CSV table of C-alpha atoms in Angstrom, one decimal:
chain,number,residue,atom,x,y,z
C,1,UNK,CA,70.3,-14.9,239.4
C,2,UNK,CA,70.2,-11.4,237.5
C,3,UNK,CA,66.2,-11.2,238.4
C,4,UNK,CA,66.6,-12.1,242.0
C,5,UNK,CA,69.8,-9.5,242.5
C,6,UNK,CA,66.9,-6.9,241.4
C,7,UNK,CA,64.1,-8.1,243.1
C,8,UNK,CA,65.8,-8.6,246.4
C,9,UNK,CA,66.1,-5.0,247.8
C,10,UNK,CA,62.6,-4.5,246.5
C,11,UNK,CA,61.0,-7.7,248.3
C,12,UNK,CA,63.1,-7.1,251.7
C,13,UNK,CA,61.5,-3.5,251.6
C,14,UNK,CA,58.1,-5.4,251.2
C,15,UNK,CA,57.0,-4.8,247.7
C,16,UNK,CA,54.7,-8.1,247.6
C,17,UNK,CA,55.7,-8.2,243.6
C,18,UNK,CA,59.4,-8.8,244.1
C,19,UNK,CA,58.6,-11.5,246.9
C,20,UNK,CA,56.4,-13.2,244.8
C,21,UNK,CA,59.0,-13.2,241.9
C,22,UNK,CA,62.0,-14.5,244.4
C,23,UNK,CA,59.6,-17.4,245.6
C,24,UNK,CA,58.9,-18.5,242.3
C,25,UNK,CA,62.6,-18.5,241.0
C,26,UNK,CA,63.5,-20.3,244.5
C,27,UNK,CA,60.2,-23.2,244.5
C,28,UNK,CA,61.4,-23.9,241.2
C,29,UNK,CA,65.2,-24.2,241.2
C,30,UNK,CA,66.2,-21.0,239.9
C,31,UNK,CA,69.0,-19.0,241.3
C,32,UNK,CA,72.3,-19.8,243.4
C,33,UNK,CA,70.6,-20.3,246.2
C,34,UNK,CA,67.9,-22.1,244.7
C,35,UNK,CA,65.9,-23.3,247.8
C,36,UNK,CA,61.9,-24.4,247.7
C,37,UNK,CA,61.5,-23.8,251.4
C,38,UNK,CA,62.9,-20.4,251.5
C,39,UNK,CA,60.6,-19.7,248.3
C,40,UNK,CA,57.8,-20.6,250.1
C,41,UNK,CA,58.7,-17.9,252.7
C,42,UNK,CA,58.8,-15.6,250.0
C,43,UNK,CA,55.6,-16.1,249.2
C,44,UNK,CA,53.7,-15.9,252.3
C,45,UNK,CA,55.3,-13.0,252.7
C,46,UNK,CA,54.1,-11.8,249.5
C,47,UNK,CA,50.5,-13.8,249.8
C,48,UNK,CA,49.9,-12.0,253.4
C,49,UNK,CA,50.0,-8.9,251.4
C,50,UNK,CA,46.6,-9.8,250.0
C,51,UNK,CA,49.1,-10.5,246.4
C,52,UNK,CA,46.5,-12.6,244.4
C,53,UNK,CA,49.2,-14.3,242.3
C,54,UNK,CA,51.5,-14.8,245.2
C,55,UNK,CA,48.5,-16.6,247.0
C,56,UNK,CA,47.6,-19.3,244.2
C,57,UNK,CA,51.9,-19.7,243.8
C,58,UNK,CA,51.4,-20.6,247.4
C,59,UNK,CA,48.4,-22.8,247.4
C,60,UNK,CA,50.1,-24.5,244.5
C,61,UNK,CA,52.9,-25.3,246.3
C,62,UNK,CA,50.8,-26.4,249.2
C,63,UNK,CA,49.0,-28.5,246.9
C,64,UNK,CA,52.8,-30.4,245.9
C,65,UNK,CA,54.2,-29.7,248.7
C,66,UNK,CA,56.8,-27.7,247.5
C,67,UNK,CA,58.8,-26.1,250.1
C,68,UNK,CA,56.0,-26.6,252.3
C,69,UNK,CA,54.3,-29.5,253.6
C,70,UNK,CA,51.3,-30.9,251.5
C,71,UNK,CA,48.1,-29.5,253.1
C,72,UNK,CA,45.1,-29.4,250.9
C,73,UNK,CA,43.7,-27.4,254.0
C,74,UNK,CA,46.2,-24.6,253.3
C,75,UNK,CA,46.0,-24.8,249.5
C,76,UNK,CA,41.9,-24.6,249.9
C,77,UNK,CA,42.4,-21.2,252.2
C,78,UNK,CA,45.1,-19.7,249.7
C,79,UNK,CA,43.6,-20.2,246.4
C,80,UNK,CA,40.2,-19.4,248.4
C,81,UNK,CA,41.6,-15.7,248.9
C,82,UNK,CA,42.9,-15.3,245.4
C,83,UNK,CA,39.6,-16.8,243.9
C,84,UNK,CA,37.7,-13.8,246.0
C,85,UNK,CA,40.2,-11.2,244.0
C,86,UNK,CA,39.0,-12.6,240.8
C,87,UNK,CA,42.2,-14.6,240.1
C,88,UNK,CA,40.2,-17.4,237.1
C,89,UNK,CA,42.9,-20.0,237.9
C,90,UNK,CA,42.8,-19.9,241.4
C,91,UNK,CA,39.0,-20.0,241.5
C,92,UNK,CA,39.6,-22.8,238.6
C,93,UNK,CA,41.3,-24.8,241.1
C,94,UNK,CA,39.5,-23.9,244.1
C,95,UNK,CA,36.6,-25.6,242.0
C,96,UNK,CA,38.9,-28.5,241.4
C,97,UNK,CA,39.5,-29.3,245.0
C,98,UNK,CA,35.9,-28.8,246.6
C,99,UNK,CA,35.0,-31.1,244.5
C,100,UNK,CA,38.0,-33.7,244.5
C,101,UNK,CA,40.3,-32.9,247.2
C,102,UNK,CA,41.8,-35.3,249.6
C,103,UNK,CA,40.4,-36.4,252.8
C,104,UNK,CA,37.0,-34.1,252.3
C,105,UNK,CA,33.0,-34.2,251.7
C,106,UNK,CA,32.9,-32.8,248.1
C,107,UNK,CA,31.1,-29.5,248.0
C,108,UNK,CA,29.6,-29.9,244.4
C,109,UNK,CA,27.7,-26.7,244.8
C,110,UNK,CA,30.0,-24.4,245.8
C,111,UNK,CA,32.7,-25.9,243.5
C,112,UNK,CA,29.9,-25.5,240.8
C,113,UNK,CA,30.2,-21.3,242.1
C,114,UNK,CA,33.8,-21.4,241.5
C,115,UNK,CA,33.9,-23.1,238.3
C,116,UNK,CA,31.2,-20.2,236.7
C,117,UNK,CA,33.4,-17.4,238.0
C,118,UNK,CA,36.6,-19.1,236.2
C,119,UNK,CA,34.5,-20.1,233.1
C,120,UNK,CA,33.0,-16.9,232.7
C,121,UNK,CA,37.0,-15.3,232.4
C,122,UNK,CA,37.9,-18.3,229.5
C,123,UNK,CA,39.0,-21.4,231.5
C,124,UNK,CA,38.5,-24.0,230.2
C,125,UNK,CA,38.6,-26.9,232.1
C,126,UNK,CA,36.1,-25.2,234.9
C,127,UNK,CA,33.9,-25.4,231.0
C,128,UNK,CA,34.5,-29.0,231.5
C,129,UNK,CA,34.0,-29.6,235.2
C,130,UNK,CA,31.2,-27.6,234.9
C,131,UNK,CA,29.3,-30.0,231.9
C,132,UNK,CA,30.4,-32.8,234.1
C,133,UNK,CA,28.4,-31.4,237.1
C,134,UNK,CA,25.4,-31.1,234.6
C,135,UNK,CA,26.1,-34.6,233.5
C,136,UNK,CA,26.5,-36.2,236.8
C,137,UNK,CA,23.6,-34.1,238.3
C,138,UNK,CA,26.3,-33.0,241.0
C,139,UNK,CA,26.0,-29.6,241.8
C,140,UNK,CA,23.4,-29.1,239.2
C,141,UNK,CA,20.5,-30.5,238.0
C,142,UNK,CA,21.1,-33.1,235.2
C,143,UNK,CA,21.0,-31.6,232.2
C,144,UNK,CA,23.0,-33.3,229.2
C,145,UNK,CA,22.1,-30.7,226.7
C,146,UNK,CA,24.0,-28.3,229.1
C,147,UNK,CA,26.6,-30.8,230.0
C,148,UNK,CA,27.3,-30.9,225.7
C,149,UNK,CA,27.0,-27.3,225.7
C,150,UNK,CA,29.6,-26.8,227.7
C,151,UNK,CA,31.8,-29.4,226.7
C,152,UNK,CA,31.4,-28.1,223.0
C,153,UNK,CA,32.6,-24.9,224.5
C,154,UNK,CA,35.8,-26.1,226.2
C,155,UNK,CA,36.8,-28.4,223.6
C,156,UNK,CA,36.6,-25.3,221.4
C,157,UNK,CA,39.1,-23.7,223.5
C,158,UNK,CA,41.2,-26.6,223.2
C,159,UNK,CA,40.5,-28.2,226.2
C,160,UNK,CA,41.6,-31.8,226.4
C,161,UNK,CA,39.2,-33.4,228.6
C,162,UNK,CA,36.5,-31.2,226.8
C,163,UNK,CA,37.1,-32.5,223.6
C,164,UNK,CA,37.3,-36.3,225.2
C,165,UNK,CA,33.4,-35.5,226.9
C,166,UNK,CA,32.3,-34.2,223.4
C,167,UNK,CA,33.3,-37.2,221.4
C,168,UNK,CA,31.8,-39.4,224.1
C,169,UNK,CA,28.9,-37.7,224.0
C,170,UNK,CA,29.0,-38.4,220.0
C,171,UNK,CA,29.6,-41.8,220.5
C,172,UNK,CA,26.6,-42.8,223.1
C,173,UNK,CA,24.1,-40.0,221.2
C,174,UNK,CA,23.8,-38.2,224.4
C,175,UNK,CA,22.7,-34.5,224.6
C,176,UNK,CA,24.0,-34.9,220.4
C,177,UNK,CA,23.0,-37.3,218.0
C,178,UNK,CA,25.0,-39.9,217.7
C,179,UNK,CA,27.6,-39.7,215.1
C,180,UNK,CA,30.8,-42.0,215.2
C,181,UNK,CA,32.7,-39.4,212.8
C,182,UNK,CA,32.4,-36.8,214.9
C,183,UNK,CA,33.3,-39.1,218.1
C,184,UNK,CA,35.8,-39.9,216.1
C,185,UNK,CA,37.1,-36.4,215.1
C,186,UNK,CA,36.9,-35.1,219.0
């Protein structure tokens, strides 16, 4: 309530920061008036602004449809424009939904794009999504030396599904010898 009393003359003046801040606190319960819908406004407002973070909190709440109706349409075009800012997790889920999204023809190549640009800035799962596109030959050639390398990487980072690929590819002797310790271990 405190943060939104401050941010509230600052956001109605237009300052994209304080919008984005108020639609956060709102979308997720926060506040008196705690309401997702009005959040959402908040952040268009904020997202229209060209306010990178603002536009992935919006595409994110496109994606659950919180305060908004579920669209992966409208989450695709919001995280889209923070991806082309440099945002890593909104290009990290732009990847994500080329290549998985509802009710679309995956685009393995350009969610392959997407997944480098957030890789290169430390995301790990696009690491992981990225050996899996080497592994499944989807959006890349196959390559399961590649596909390991980049597991190895992401599991590194702690990555969950990273360190699942990496003991697979252990178990099987793919890309690594096999080793049922060091399945075992990841």
């Amino acid at each position: 309530a405190a943060a939104i009393a401050v941010w509230l003359p600052l956001a109605q003046a237009g300052n994209a920061a304080a919008q984005n801040g108020i639609g956060m606190c709102l979308i997720g319960g926060l506040g008196a008036d705690a309401d997702p819908a009005a959040g959402a406004k908040w952040l268009l407002a904020a997202a229209a602004q060209g306010h990178a973070e603002a536009q992935r909190n919006l595409a994110n709440a496109y994606m659950k449809g919180e305060g908004v109706p579920p669209s992966d349409v409208d989450a695709e075009l919001w995280y889209r424009r923070a991806a082309e800012q440099g945002d890593a997790a909104a290009q990290d889920m732009l990847s994500w939904l080329l290549a998985n999204g509802d009710d679309r023809t995956p685009d393995y190549a350009e969610a392959m794009k997407w997944a480098q640009a957030a890789a290169a800035q430390g995301v790990a799962a696009s690491m992981t999504r990225i050996g899996l596109f080497h592994h499944n030959a989807v959006g890349a050639a196959r390559d399961v030396d590649a596909a390991v390398s980049w597991w190895r990487k992401a599991a590194m980072l702690g990555d969950a599904d990273g360190q699942a690929m990496l003991g697979a590819a252990h178990h099987i002797g793919q890309g690594v010898p096999r080793d049922p310790v060091a399945a075992y271990a990841w």
